[in-house]
Structures are given as structure tokens and as C-alpha cells.
Short mmCIF file of C-alpha atoms in Angstrom, two decimals:
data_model
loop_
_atom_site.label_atom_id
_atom_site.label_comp_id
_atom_site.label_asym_id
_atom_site.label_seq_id
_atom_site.Cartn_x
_atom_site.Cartn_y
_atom_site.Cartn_z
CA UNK H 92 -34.40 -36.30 63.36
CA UNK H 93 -33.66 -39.63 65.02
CA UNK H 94 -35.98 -41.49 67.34
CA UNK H 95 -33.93 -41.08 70.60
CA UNK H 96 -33.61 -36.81 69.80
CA UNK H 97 -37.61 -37.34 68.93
CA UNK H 98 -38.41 -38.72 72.22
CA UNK H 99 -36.21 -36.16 74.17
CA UNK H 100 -38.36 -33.60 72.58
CA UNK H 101 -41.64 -34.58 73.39
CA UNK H 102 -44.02 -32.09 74.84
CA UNK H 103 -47.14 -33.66 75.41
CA UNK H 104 -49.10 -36.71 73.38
CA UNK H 105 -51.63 -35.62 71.24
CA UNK H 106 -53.17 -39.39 70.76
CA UNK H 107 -52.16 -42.07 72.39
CA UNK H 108 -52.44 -44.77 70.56
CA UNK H 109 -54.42 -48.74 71.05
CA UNK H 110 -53.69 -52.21 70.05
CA UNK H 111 -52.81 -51.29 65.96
CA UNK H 112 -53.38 -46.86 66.12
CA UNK H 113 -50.43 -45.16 66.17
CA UNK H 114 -49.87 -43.23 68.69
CA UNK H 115 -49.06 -39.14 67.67
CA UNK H 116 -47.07 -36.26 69.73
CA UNK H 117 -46.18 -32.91 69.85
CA UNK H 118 -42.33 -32.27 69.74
CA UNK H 119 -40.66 -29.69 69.40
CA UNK H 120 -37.68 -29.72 66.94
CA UNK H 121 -35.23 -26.89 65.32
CA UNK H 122 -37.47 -24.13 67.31
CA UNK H 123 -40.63 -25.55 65.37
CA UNK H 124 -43.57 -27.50 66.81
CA UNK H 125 -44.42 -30.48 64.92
CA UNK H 126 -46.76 -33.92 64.88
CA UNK H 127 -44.83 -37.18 64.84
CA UNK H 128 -46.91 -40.03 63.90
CA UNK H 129 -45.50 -43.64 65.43
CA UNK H 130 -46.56 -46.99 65.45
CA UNK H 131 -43.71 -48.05 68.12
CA UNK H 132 -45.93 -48.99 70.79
CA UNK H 133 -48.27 -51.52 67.89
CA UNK H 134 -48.24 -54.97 68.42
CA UNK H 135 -45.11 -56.12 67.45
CA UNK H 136 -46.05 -58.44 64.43
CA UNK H 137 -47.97 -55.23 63.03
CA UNK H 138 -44.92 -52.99 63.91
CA UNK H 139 -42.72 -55.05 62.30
CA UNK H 140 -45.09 -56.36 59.19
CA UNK H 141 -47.49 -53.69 58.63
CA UNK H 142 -46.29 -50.42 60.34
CA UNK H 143 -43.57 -50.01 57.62
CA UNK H 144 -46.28 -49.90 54.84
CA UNK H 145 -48.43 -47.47 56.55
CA UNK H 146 -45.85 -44.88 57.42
CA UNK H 147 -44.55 -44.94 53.79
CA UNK H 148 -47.60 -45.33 52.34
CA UNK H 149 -48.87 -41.95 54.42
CA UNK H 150 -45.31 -40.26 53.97
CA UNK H 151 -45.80 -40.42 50.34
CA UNK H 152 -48.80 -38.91 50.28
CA UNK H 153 -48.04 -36.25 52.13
CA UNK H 154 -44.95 -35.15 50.21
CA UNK H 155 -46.94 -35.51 47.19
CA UNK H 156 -49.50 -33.14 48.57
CA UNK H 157 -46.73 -30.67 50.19
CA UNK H 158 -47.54 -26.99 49.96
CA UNK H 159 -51.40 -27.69 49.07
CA UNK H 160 -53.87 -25.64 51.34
CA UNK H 161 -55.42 -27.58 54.12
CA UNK H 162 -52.75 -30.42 54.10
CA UNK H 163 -50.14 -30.69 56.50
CA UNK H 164 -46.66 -30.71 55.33
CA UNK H 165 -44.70 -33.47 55.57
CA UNK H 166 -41.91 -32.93 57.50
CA UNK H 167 -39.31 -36.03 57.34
CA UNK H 168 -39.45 -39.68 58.11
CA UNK H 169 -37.98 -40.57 61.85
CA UNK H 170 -37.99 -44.40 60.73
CA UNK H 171 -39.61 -47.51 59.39
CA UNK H 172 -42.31 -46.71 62.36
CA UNK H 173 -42.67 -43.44 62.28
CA UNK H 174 -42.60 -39.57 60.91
CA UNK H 175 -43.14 -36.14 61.57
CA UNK H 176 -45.67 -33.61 60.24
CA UNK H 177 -46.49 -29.85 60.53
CA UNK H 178 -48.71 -29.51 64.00
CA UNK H 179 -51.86 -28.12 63.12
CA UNK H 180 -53.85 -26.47 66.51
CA UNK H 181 -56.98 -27.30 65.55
CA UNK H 182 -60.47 -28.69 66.43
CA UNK H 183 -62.18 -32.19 65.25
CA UNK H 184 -65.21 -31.04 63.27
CA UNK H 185 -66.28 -34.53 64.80
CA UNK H 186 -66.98 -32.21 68.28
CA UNK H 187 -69.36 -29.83 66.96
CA UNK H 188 -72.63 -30.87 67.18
CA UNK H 189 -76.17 -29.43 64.90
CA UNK H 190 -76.03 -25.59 65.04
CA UNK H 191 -72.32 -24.89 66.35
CA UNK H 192 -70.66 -24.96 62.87
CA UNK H 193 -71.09 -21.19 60.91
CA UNK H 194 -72.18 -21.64 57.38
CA UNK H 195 -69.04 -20.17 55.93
CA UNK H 196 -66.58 -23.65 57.47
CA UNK H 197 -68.90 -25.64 54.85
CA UNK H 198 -67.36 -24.17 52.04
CA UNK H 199 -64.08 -23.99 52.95
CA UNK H 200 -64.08 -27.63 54.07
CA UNK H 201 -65.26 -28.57 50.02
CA UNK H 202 -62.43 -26.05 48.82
CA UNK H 203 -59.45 -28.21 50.67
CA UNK H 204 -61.33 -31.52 49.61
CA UNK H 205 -61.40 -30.06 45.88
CA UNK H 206 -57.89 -28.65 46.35
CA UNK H 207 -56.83 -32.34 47.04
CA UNK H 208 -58.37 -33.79 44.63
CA UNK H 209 -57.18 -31.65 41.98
CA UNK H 210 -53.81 -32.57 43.30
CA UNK H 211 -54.25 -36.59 42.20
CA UNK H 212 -55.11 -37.66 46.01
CA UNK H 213 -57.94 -38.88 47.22
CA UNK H 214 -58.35 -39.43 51.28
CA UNK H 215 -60.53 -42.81 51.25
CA UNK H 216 -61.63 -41.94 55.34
CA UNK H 217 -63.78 -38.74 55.03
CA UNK H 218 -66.63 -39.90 56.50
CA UNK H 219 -64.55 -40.15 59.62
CA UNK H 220 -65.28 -36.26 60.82
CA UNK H 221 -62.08 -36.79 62.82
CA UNK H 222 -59.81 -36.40 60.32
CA UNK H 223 -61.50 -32.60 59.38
CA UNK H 224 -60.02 -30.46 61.63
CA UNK H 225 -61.42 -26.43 62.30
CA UNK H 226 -58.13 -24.41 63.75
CA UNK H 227 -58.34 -21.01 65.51
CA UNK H 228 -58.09 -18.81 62.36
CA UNK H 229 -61.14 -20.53 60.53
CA UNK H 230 -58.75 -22.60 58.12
CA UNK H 231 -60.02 -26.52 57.16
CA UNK H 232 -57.06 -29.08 57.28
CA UNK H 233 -57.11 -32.74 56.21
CA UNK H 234 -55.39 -34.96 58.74
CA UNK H 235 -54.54 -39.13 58.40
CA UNK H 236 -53.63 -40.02 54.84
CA UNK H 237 -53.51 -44.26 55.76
CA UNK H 238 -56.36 -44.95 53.64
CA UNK H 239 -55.23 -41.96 50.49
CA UNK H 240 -55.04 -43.34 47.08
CA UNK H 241 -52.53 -41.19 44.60
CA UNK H 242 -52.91 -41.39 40.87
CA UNK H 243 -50.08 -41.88 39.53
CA UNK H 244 -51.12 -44.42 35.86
CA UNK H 245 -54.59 -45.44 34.50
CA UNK H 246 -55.65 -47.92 36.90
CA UNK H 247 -54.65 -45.80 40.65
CA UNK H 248 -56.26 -42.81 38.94
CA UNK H 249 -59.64 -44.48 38.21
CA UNK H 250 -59.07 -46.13 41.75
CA UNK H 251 -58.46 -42.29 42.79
CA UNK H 252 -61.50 -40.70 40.96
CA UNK H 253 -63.74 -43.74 42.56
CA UNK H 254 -62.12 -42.48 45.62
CA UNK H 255 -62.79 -38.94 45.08
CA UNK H 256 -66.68 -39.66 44.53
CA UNK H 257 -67.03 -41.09 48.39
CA UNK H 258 -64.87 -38.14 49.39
CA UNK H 259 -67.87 -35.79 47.54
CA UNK H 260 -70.16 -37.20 49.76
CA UNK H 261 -68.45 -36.10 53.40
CA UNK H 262 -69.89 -32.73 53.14
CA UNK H 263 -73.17 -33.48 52.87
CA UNK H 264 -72.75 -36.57 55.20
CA UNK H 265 -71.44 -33.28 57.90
CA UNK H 266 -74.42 -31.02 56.79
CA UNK H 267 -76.95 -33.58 57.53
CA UNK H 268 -75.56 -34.02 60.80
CA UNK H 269 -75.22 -30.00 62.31
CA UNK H 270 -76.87 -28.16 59.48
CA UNK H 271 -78.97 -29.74 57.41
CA UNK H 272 -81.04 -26.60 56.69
CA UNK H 273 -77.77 -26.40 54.51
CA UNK H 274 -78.34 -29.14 52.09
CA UNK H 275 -78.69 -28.35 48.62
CA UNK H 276 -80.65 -30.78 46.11
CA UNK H 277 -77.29 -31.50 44.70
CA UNK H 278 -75.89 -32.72 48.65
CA UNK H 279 -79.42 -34.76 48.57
CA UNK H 280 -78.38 -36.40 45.41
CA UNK H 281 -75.44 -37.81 46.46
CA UNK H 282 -76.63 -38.22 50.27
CA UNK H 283 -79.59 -40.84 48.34
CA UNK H 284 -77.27 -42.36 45.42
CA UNK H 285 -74.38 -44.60 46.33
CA UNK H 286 -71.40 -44.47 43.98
CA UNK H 287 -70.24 -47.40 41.84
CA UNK H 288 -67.42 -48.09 44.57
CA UNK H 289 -69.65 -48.26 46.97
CA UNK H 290 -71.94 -50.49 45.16
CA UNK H 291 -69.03 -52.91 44.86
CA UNK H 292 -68.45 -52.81 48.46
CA UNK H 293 -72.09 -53.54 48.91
CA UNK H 294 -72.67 -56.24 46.88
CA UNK H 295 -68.75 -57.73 47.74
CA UNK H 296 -70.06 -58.13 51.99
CA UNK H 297 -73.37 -59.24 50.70
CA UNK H 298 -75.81 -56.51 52.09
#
């Protein structure tokens, strides 16, 4: 898929994108509905200098994750601004507020992070409940892979496991928000103890 049979496809936008966000639509494409992530309407300095990075950055991921529950397959790279992804219909867990979420989503949500994980990738942005997303059927998906790390030698996969650990903590983080009858002394531990990276990032902006 080019961009000019992309844009003649578009059904609606899904996010439209400010100053450096990309912006993200729903096209439809070979009798499929899919996501395509673009940065063409970024400044163009960042289009030009940094878009390129991100989308290949994010591409790679995903292909490296492809077939892995709760991560959207990676469909194909449009160009050096943007790519397309499977369209998940879902629901920011960033909507629900204390008491809406069932106690059976928490444990699915740590099974995709875990499945991830296991995998080599971790998501760096967790904390963002925007990028959890709750579809219809009661399935957990992962969205926005700018920030992943992969491990792919010594030093990305201690970067990755350093990673990982700030992932750990998004559950909790989500539990303390809408349930936190649900926290465990485990999800208290890590709610209380910061991990070594973010002791570095800490001490690094001085507070």
C-alpha cells in the first residue's frame, strides 16, 4: 500500500494528531480494516528528521512481536512517515474510572504484559493507561510501541529487563486507581519501591 491508495481508503480518523503526534486512521485495504499510523501532518523538521526513526523504530517492534497475544500485527510500512497495523475495536482502560473495571481484565492485562516480555520487548510507556486498550470480547491489547526497547545483545537486553521492571509496575499503578481493594502486598511492593532505572532518572533531573 502506497500513500495516495492509503488516503483514498480512509474511513474515518481514529486520532488526529498535534504539533509532533502522529496522527492514526482507519482504512480499509484488501477487504480488511486496518490502523495506519502517520506523522505527515508533523512539523516538517520532525517529519523529515525524526518521523523516519519513529516509524522504523515502532515497525520493528511490531514485526518482532507479530503473532504474540495482545499485540497488534504489523501490517506493512506505507513510507518513511508512516505504516499500517491490525485495527483493534477497543476501549482505553484510561476511560474507566474506580469500580467499572471486573476483576478478571486485571489478569489478563499482566498476561499480555508478561507475554511481551517473554518475547524480548519491553513497552517503556505503560503508565500511560492509553496505550491498554479493553475490546468488546474482553481481550487486553498493547498499543504505541515509540518508546519499546527490544533485546537483541547484552547491553539492549539489560536496557530491556530495566524496562520490563517499570512495565511491572502499570498494573498496580491501574489497581490503585479503579480497584485498589485489588492490591496484593506484592503490587504494594513495587507501588512503594522505585526500580534502579527509575532511580537513575531521579537522581539524573535532580529530584
Amino acid at each position: 500500500m502506497n500513500r495516495s491508495e492509503y488516503q483514498s481508503h480512509i474511513i474515518r480518523p481514529i486520532h488526529e494528531g498535534k504539533g509532533f503526534q502522529s496522527s492514526v486512521y482507519l482504512v480499509e485495504w484488501n477487504g480488511e480494516q486496518v490502523a495506519v499510523k502517520d506523522f505527515a501532518r508533523a512539523p516538517k523538521w520532525f517529519r523529515r528528521l525524526v518521523a523516519p526513526f519513529l516509524v522504523s523504530r515502532e515497525a520493528r517492534t511490531l514485526k518482532h512481536l507479530n503473532g504474540t497475544p495482545g499485540i497488534p500485527n504489523f501490517k506493512g510500512k506505507i513510507d518513511r512517515v508512516a505504516f499500517a497495523l491490525q485495527f483493534i475495536e477497543g476501549t482505553p482502560i484510561s476511560t474507566y474510572a474506580k469500580g467499572e473495571l471486573a476483576p478478571e481484565v486485571f489478569p489478563r492485562i499482566a498476561e499480555v504484559v508478561e507475554g511481551m516480555h517473554a518475547r524480548g520487548v519491553a513497552h517503556g510507556d505503560l503508565k500511560r493507561r492509553s496505550n491498554l486498550l479493553l475490546a468488546s470480547d474482553g481481550s487486553i491489547w498493547i498499543i504505541d510501541f515509540a518508546a519499546a526497547i527490544i533485546a537483541r545483545g547484552p547491553i539492549s537486553r539489560r536496557l530491556m529487563q530495566s524496562v520490563a521492571e517499570v512495565d511491572d509496575k502499570s498494573l498496580p499503578r491501574l489497581k490503585k486507581f479503579v480497584a485498589p481493594e485489588l492490591l496484593t502486598e506484592e503490587d504494594k511492593w513495587k507501588l512503594e519501591n522505585p526500580t534502579k532505572l527509575e532511580k537513575w532518572a531521579k537522581k539524573l533531573l535532580g529530584r
